[in-house]
Amino acid sequence: MTWHDLSPSLRSALSIAMIYLALSVLWIYFSDRLLMGFLDDPARLTLWQTTKGWLFVLLSALGIFELVRRALHSADHAQARLRDSERRYRELFECNPHPLWVYDLDSLAFLAVNDAAVTHYGYSRDEFLAMTIKDIRPDVDIPDLLRNVHQVQKGLDLAGIWRHRKKDGQVIDVEINSHTLEFNGRRAELVLAHDVTQRRRAEEEIRNLNENLERRVRERTAQLEAANRELEAFSYLVSHDLKAPLRGIDGYGKLLEKHYQHLLDEDGLRILANIRRATAMMQDLIEDLLTYSNMDRHAMRQVQLDLSSWIQEVTLEHARELETRGGQLRHQIPNLVVHADPVGLGVAVRNLLDNALKFSREVPRPMVEIGARAEKDKVILWVRDQGIGFDMRFHDRIFEIFQRLRPDADDQGTGIGLALVRKVMHRMGGRVWAESSPGQGATFYLELPQ
């Protein structure tokens, strides 16, 4: 056995003994030599040697006393610190809100449990200490438990989620964290258990909800695809099978008017005019319906538009029509750059201008104003006319498809224009609204988010 194989306490004791032995030998040798050099009388020499010996014994006793006192004082401090640490660890163990226990790695028996474990699992402390960790596991999980304990015995502290059985038979999901330690001279494992049953159930519910949501999305997507196919078929039917007969009717009407007008009386001419007017209205309705249905399939693309020059280009035809009627299209457009879909915004602006011109027919010199302003993160466009206006009680109704405030009037159009404006603005993430009163004109607003 080498010096380094000895325990630290034994090495310290041997070091002190050897130092004491060396000091004793040096004291005896040098003190005797010194006295023999000064004293020739044997009696006096014996007296001084005896005195020297008692002095050495006294000093040695004092030194040994001080060493022992310091050693005992250090041991008392160490014991106090140990007791304080044990008390704190015991408090942490007992007062922890999560179940804690210590079990023997060889017998798997519970060695200690805290109050949270007693409360949560329903077993008394005595019942726990008479059980093993196998007793709180479902029978089917015990093989996995033993394999896990084998890994722990090899020095691997494992964490994971396991199933535990409470005293009332309820099986719960717990998240386990463990650490190997020595407990009363036995190799043991400290275990912290966190009940995650509610969390696992919530996760399962979320997983089921997501699966149901994905299934419903697939079903709705299939329904939308089917609806789109039906809409495409309808659009094809409208654009081909319905427009062709109308063209035929209008063509025959033109022939009657050109070649047989002189054979018709006043009532016949009025009927022919009504036929041609009704045909033209039907053609306008079909065109508006096609535009309305195709808008859902139009891919909106956000581009930068110089609003002033873009409005000048879009409103050119309406400005010419107003000039022929002695009116004017006034622009109040500042230098603004907006982000919008040019096709969709163009449809909205043209329909609002068509609406303004349509309801300003009785105005001698109609004035229509189109303007814009920026407001924080949006741009507001407006179209203001001097037409017949409407009652604000019917505000929401005018934006519904095929809704007319005066169904019998000749200037009501197809009933699709304003509904198309609302759909376009909704597709672009904006909105449309109006302000009006009967006989005072109307102002329509378009809000574009930027």
C-alpha positions as CSV (number, residue, x, y, z in Angstrom):
1,M,0.0,0.0,0.0
2,T,1.4,3.4,-1.0
3,W,1.0,6.7,0.8
4,H,-1.6,7.9,-1.7
5,D,-3.7,4.8,-1.0
6,L,-4.3,5.9,2.6
7,S,-7.4,7.9,3.5
8,P,-6.9,11.7,3.9
9,S,-7.6,11.5,7.7
10,L,-5.0,8.8,8.2
11,R,-2.4,10.7,6.1
12,S,-3.1,13.8,8.3
13,A,-2.7,11.8,11.5
14,L,0.6,10.1,10.4
15,S,1.9,13.5,9.2
16,I,1.3,15.0,12.7
17,A,2.9,12.0,14.4
18,M,6.0,12.2,12.3
19,I,6.4,16.0,12.8
20,Y,6.0,15.4,16.6
21,L,8.6,12.7,16.5
22,A,11.1,14.8,14.6
23,L,10.6,17.8,16.9
24,S,11.1,15.6,19.9
25,V,14.3,14.1,18.7
26,L,15.7,17.5,17.7
27,W,14.7,19.0,21.0
28,I,16.3,16.2,23.1
29,Y,19.5,16.1,21.1
30,F,20.2,19.8,20.7
31,S,19.0,20.8,24.2
32,D,21.2,18.2,25.8
33,R,24.2,19.2,23.8
34,L,23.6,22.9,24.8
35,L,23.3,22.1,28.5
36,M,26.4,19.9,28.5
37,G,28.4,22.7,27.0
38,F,27.5,25.2,29.8
39,L,27.2,22.9,32.9
40,D,30.0,20.8,34.3
41,D,28.2,19.9,37.6
42,P,26.4,16.6,37.2
43,A,23.7,17.5,39.8
44,R,22.9,20.8,38.1
45,L,22.9,19.2,34.7
46,T,20.4,16.5,35.9
47,L,18.2,19.3,37.4
48,W,18.1,21.3,34.1
49,Q,17.5,18.2,32.0
50,T,14.6,17.2,34.3
51,T,13.2,20.8,34.0
52,K,13.7,20.7,30.3
53,G,11.8,17.4,30.0
54,W,8.8,18.7,32.0
55,L,8.8,21.9,29.9
56,F,8.8,19.7,26.7
57,V,5.9,17.6,28.1
58,L,4.0,20.8,29.0
59,L,4.5,22.4,25.6
60,S,3.6,19.1,23.9
61,A,0.4,18.8,25.9
62,L,-0.5,22.4,25.0
63,G,0.2,21.7,21.3
64,I,-1.7,18.4,21.3
65,F,-4.6,20.2,23.1
66,E,-4.8,22.9,20.5
67,L,-4.6,20.5,17.6
68,V,-7.4,18.3,19.1
69,R,-9.5,21.4,19.9
70,R,-9.2,22.6,16.3
71,A,-9.9,19.2,15.0
72,L,-13.0,18.8,17.2
73,H,-14.2,22.3,16.3
74,S,-13.8,21.6,12.6
75,A,-15.7,18.3,13.1
76,D,-18.5,20.1,15.0
77,H,-18.8,22.6,12.1
78,A,-18.8,19.8,9.6
79,Q,-21.5,18.0,11.5
80,A,-23.5,21.2,11.8
81,R,-23.2,21.9,8.1
82,L,-24.1,18.3,7.3
83,R,-27.2,18.5,9.6
84,D,-28.2,21.8,8.0
85,S,-27.8,20.4,4.5
86,E,-29.7,17.3,5.5
87,R,-32.4,19.5,6.9
88,R,-32.6,21.7,3.8
89,Y,-32.7,18.6,1.5
90,R,-35.4,17.1,3.7
91,E,-37.4,20.3,3.5
92,L,-37.0,20.3,-0.3
93,F,-38.0,16.7,-0.5
94,E,-41.0,17.0,1.8
95,C,-42.3,20.4,0.6
96,N,-41.8,19.8,-3.2
97,P,-45.2,20.2,-4.9
98,H,-44.4,17.2,-7.2
99,P,-44.4,13.6,-6.0
100,L,-40.9,12.5,-5.0
101,W,-39.7,9.2,-3.8
102,V,-36.5,7.2,-3.2
103,Y,-36.4,3.5,-4.1
104,D,-33.8,0.8,-3.6
105,L,-32.1,-0.2,-6.9
106,D,-31.8,-3.8,-5.9
107,S,-35.1,-4.6,-4.2
108,L,-37.1,-1.8,-6.0
109,A,-38.7,-1.1,-2.6
110,F,-39.8,2.4,-1.7
111,L,-37.3,3.9,0.9
112,A,-38.9,7.4,1.3
113,V,-41.8,9.3,-0.2
114,N,-42.9,12.9,0.2
115,D,-46.3,14.3,1.1
116,A,-47.1,15.2,-2.5
117,A,-46.7,11.5,-3.5
118,V,-49.0,10.4,-0.6
119,T,-51.7,13.0,-1.6
120,H,-51.5,12.5,-5.3
121,Y,-51.4,8.6,-5.4
122,G,-53.7,8.0,-2.5
123,Y,-51.5,5.6,-0.6
124,S,-50.5,6.3,3.0
125,R,-46.8,6.7,3.8
126,D,-46.7,3.2,5.5
127,E,-48.4,1.7,2.5
128,F,-45.9,3.2,0.2
129,L,-42.9,1.9,2.3
130,A,-44.4,-1.6,2.2
131,M,-44.6,-1.6,-1.6
132,T,-42.2,-1.6,-4.6
133,I,-42.2,0.6,-7.6
134,K,-43.8,-2.3,-9.6
135,D,-46.9,-2.0,-7.5
136,I,-47.8,1.5,-9.0
137,R,-47.4,0.3,-12.6
138,P,-50.0,-1.4,-14.8
139,D,-49.0,-5.1,-15.2
140,V,-48.4,-4.8,-18.9
141,D,-45.8,-2.0,-18.3
142,I,-43.7,-4.0,-15.8
143,P,-41.4,-5.6,-18.4
144,D,-40.5,-2.1,-19.7
145,L,-40.0,-0.9,-16.1
146,L,-37.5,-3.7,-15.4
147,R,-35.6,-2.9,-18.6
148,N,-35.5,0.7,-17.6
149,V,-34.2,-0.2,-14.0
150,H,-31.5,-2.3,-15.6
151,Q,-30.3,0.7,-17.6
152,V,-30.4,2.8,-14.4
153,Q,-28.4,0.2,-12.5
154,K,-25.7,0.5,-15.3
155,G,-25.4,4.2,-14.4
156,L,-27.8,5.8,-16.9
157,D,-30.4,8.2,-15.4
158,L,-33.3,8.2,-17.7
159,A,-36.3,10.6,-18.3
160,G,-39.5,9.9,-20.0
161,I,-43.3,9.5,-19.8
162,W,-44.7,6.4,-18.1
163,R,-48.1,5.2,-16.9
164,H,-48.7,4.9,-13.1
165,R,-51.6,3.5,-11.3
166,K,-53.1,5.3,-8.3
167,K,-54.7,3.6,-5.3
168,D,-58.2,4.0,-6.7
169,G,-57.2,2.2,-9.9
170,Q,-56.9,5.3,-12.1
171,V,-54.1,5.2,-14.6
172,I,-52.3,8.5,-15.1
173,D,-49.5,9.7,-17.4
174,V,-46.4,11.0,-15.5
175,E,-43.2,12.5,-16.7
176,I,-40.3,11.0,-14.8
177,N,-36.9,12.4,-14.0
178,S,-34.5,10.4,-11.8
179,H,-31.0,10.5,-10.3
180,T,-28.9,7.9,-8.6
181,L,-27.7,8.5,-5.0
182,E,-26.7,6.7,-1.8
183,F,-29.4,6.5,0.8
184,N,-28.6,5.2,4.3
185,G,-25.8,3.1,2.8
186,R,-27.9,1.7,0.0
187,R,-27.6,2.4,-3.7
188,A,-30.9,4.1,-4.6
189,E,-32.7,6.2,-7.1
190,L,-34.4,9.6,-6.4
191,V,-37.5,10.0,-8.7
192,L,-39.5,13.2,-9.4
193,A,-42.9,12.5,-11.0
194,H,-44.9,15.2,-12.8
195,D,-48.5,14.3,-13.7
196,V,-49.1,15.2,-17.4
197,T,-52.4,13.4,-17.9
198,Q,-54.3,16.5,-18.7
199,R,-51.6,17.8,-21.0
200,R,-51.6,14.5,-22.9
201,R,-55.4,14.5,-23.2
202,A,-55.3,18.1,-24.4
203,E,-52.6,17.2,-27.0
204,E,-54.7,14.2,-28.1
205,E,-57.7,16.5,-28.4
206,I,-55.7,19.0,-30.4
207,R,-54.4,16.2,-32.6
208,N,-58.0,15.0,-33.2
209,L,-59.2,18.5,-33.9
210,N,-56.4,19.0,-36.4
211,E,-57.2,15.7,-38.1
212,N,-60.9,16.7,-38.3
213,L,-60.0,20.1,-39.5
214,E,-57.8,18.7,-42.3
215,R,-60.6,16.3,-43.2
216,R,-63.1,19.1,-43.3
217,V,-60.7,21.2,-45.4
218,R,-60.3,18.4,-47.8
219,E,-64.1,18.0,-48.1
220,R,-64.6,21.8,-48.5
221,T,-61.8,21.9,-51.1
222,A,-63.5,19.1,-53.0
223,Q,-66.8,21.0,-52.8
224,L,-65.2,24.2,-53.9
225,E,-63.6,22.4,-56.8
226,A,-66.9,20.9,-57.8
227,A,-68.6,24.3,-57.5
228,N,-65.9,25.9,-59.6
229,R,-66.4,23.2,-62.3
230,E,-70.1,23.9,-62.2
231,L,-69.5,27.6,-62.4
232,E,-67.2,27.1,-65.4
233,A,-69.9,25.0,-67.0
234,F,-72.4,27.7,-66.3
235,S,-70.1,30.4,-67.6
236,Y,-69.7,28.4,-70.8
237,L,-73.4,27.9,-71.1
238,V,-74.1,31.7,-70.6
239,S,-71.4,32.9,-72.9
240,H,-72.3,30.5,-75.8
241,D,-75.7,28.9,-75.5
242,L,-77.5,32.0,-74.2
243,K,-75.8,34.8,-76.2
244,A,-76.3,33.1,-79.5
245,P,-80.1,33.2,-79.4
246,L,-80.0,36.8,-78.3
247,R,-77.8,37.7,-81.2
248,G,-80.3,36.0,-83.5
249,I,-83.2,37.9,-81.9
250,D,-81.4,41.2,-82.2
251,G,-80.4,40.4,-85.8
252,Y,-84.0,39.7,-86.8
253,G,-85.0,42.9,-85.0
254,K,-82.6,44.9,-87.1
255,L,-83.9,43.3,-90.3
256,L,-87.4,44.1,-89.4
257,E,-86.5,47.7,-88.6
258,K,-84.5,48.1,-91.8
259,H,-86.7,46.3,-94.4
260,Y,-90.2,46.2,-92.9
261,Q,-90.5,49.4,-90.9
262,H,-92.9,50.9,-93.4
263,L,-95.3,48.0,-92.9
264,L,-95.6,48.5,-89.1
265,D,-97.9,50.9,-87.4
266,E,-97.0,52.9,-84.3
267,D,-97.7,50.0,-81.9
268,G,-95.7,47.6,-84.0
269,L,-92.7,49.9,-84.0
270,R,-93.0,50.4,-80.2
271,I,-93.1,46.6,-79.7
272,L,-90.1,46.2,-82.0
273,A,-88.2,48.9,-80.1
274,N,-89.1,47.1,-76.8
275,I,-87.8,43.8,-78.2
276,R,-84.5,45.3,-79.2
277,R,-84.1,47.2,-75.8
278,A,-84.9,44.0,-73.9
279,T,-82.4,42.1,-76.0
280,A,-79.7,44.7,-75.3
281,M,-80.5,44.6,-71.5
282,M,-80.3,40.8,-71.6
283,Q,-76.9,41.0,-73.3
284,D,-75.7,43.5,-70.7
285,L,-77.0,41.2,-67.9
286,I,-75.1,38.2,-69.4
287,E,-71.9,40.2,-69.7
288,D,-72.2,41.4,-66.0
289,L,-73.0,37.9,-64.8
290,L,-69.9,36.6,-66.6
291,T,-67.8,39.3,-65.1
292,Y,-69.2,38.6,-61.6
293,S,-68.6,34.9,-61.8
294,N,-65.2,35.2,-63.4
295,M,-64.0,37.6,-60.6
296,D,-63.8,34.7,-58.2
297,R,-61.3,33.0,-60.5
298,H,-59.3,36.1,-61.2
299,A,-55.9,35.9,-59.5
300,M,-55.4,39.2,-57.6
301,R,-51.9,40.6,-58.0
302,Q,-50.7,43.6,-56.0
303,V,-48.7,46.1,-58.1
304,Q,-47.6,49.7,-57.7
305,L,-49.9,52.2,-59.4
306,D,-49.3,55.9,-60.0
307,L,-52.9,56.7,-59.0
308,S,-53.3,60.0,-60.8
309,S,-52.1,58.9,-64.2
310,W,-53.9,55.5,-63.8
311,I,-57.2,57.2,-63.0
312,Q,-56.8,59.5,-66.0
313,E,-56.5,56.4,-68.3
314,V,-59.3,54.4,-66.7
315,T,-61.8,57.2,-66.7
316,L,-61.2,58.5,-70.3
317,E,-64.4,57.1,-71.8
318,H,-66.6,58.3,-69.0
319,A,-65.1,61.8,-69.3
320,R,-65.9,61.9,-73.0
321,E,-69.5,60.7,-72.3
322,L,-70.0,63.5,-69.7
323,E,-68.6,66.1,-72.1
324,T,-71.2,65.1,-74.8
325,R,-73.9,65.7,-72.1
326,G,-72.4,69.1,-71.2
327,G,-71.0,67.8,-68.0
328,Q,-67.6,67.3,-66.5
329,L,-65.5,64.6,-64.8
330,R,-63.5,66.4,-62.1
331,H,-60.3,64.7,-60.7
332,Q,-59.1,65.3,-57.1
333,I,-56.2,62.9,-57.2
334,P,-53.0,63.8,-55.3
335,N,-49.6,62.2,-56.2
336,L,-50.1,58.9,-54.6
337,V,-48.7,55.4,-55.2
338,V,-51.0,52.6,-54.2
339,H,-50.6,48.8,-54.1
340,A,-53.6,47.2,-55.8
341,D,-54.8,44.8,-58.5
342,P,-55.2,47.0,-61.6
343,V,-57.8,44.8,-63.2
344,G,-60.0,44.5,-60.0
345,L,-59.6,48.2,-59.1
346,G,-60.4,49.1,-62.7
347,V,-63.6,47.1,-62.6
348,A,-64.7,48.8,-59.3
349,V,-63.9,52.3,-60.5
350,R,-65.7,51.8,-63.9
351,N,-68.8,50.4,-62.3
352,L,-69.0,53.3,-59.8
353,L,-68.7,55.8,-62.7
354,D,-71.3,53.8,-64.7
355,N,-73.6,54.1,-61.7
356,A,-72.9,57.8,-61.3
357,L,-73.7,58.5,-65.0
358,K,-76.8,56.3,-64.9
359,F,-78.4,58.1,-62.0
360,S,-77.4,61.5,-63.3
361,R,-79.4,61.3,-66.6
362,E,-81.9,63.9,-65.5
363,V,-79.2,66.4,-64.4
364,P,-78.8,69.0,-67.2
365,R,-75.0,69.5,-66.7
366,P,-73.9,66.5,-64.6
367,M,-70.8,66.9,-62.5
368,V,-69.0,63.7,-61.3
369,E,-66.0,63.9,-59.0
370,I,-63.4,61.2,-58.4
371,G,-60.8,61.8,-55.7
372,A,-58.5,60.1,-53.3
373,R,-56.7,60.7,-50.0
374,A,-54.2,58.8,-47.9
375,E,-55.0,57.8,-44.3
376,K,-52.3,56.0,-42.3
377,D,-52.1,52.5,-43.7
378,K,-54.8,52.9,-46.3
379,V,-56.0,55.0,-49.3
380,I,-59.6,56.1,-49.8
381,L,-61.0,56.7,-53.3
382,W,-64.4,58.2,-53.8
383,V,-66.8,58.8,-56.7
384,R,-69.3,61.6,-56.1
385,D,-72.3,62.4,-58.3
386,Q,-75.3,64.9,-58.4
387,G,-77.9,62.2,-59.2
388,I,-81.1,61.1,-57.6
389,G,-79.4,59.7,-54.5
390,F,-81.0,57.1,-52.2
391,D,-82.2,56.6,-48.6
392,M,-79.5,55.4,-46.3
393,R,-81.9,52.8,-44.8
394,F,-81.3,50.8,-48.0
395,H,-77.5,51.2,-47.9
396,D,-76.7,47.5,-47.5
397,R,-79.3,46.4,-50.0
398,I,-77.8,48.3,-52.9
399,F,-74.6,46.1,-52.7
400,E,-76.6,42.9,-53.0
401,I,-76.8,41.2,-56.4
402,F,-80.0,41.8,-58.3
403,Q,-81.3,44.2,-55.7
404,R,-82.9,47.4,-57.1
405,L,-84.4,50.2,-55.1
406,R,-86.8,51.0,-58.0
407,P,-87.4,47.7,-59.8
408,D,-89.8,49.3,-62.3
409,A,-87.5,52.2,-63.3
410,D,-85.7,52.1,-66.7
411,D,-82.4,53.4,-65.2
412,Q,-81.8,50.6,-62.7
413,G,-79.4,48.5,-64.9
414,T,-78.8,44.8,-64.3
415,G,-78.5,44.9,-60.5
416,I,-75.0,43.5,-60.6
417,G,-72.6,46.5,-60.8
418,L,-72.4,47.5,-57.1
419,A,-72.4,43.8,-56.0
420,L,-69.4,43.3,-58.3
421,V,-67.7,46.4,-56.7
422,R,-68.2,44.9,-53.3
423,K,-66.8,41.5,-54.4
424,V,-63.7,43.1,-56.0
425,M,-63.0,45.1,-52.9
426,H,-63.4,42.1,-50.6
427,R,-60.9,40.1,-52.8
428,M,-58.4,43.0,-52.5
429,G,-58.8,43.1,-48.7
430,G,-60.7,46.4,-48.7
431,R,-64.2,47.6,-48.5
432,V,-66.9,49.8,-50.1
433,W,-69.6,52.0,-48.6
434,A,-71.7,55.0,-49.6
435,E,-73.2,58.2,-48.3
436,S,-76.3,59.7,-49.8
437,S,-79.8,61.2,-49.3
438,P,-82.7,61.3,-51.7
439,G,-82.3,64.0,-54.4
440,Q,-78.8,65.1,-53.1
441,G,-76.6,62.8,-55.1
442,A,-74.4,60.0,-53.7
443,T,-70.7,59.4,-52.8
444,F,-69.2,55.9,-53.0
445,Y,-66.0,55.2,-51.1
446,L,-63.3,52.5,-51.8
447,E,-60.9,51.7,-49.1
448,L,-57.5,50.1,-50.2
449,P,-55.2,48.7,-47.5
450,Q,-51.6,49.5,-48.1
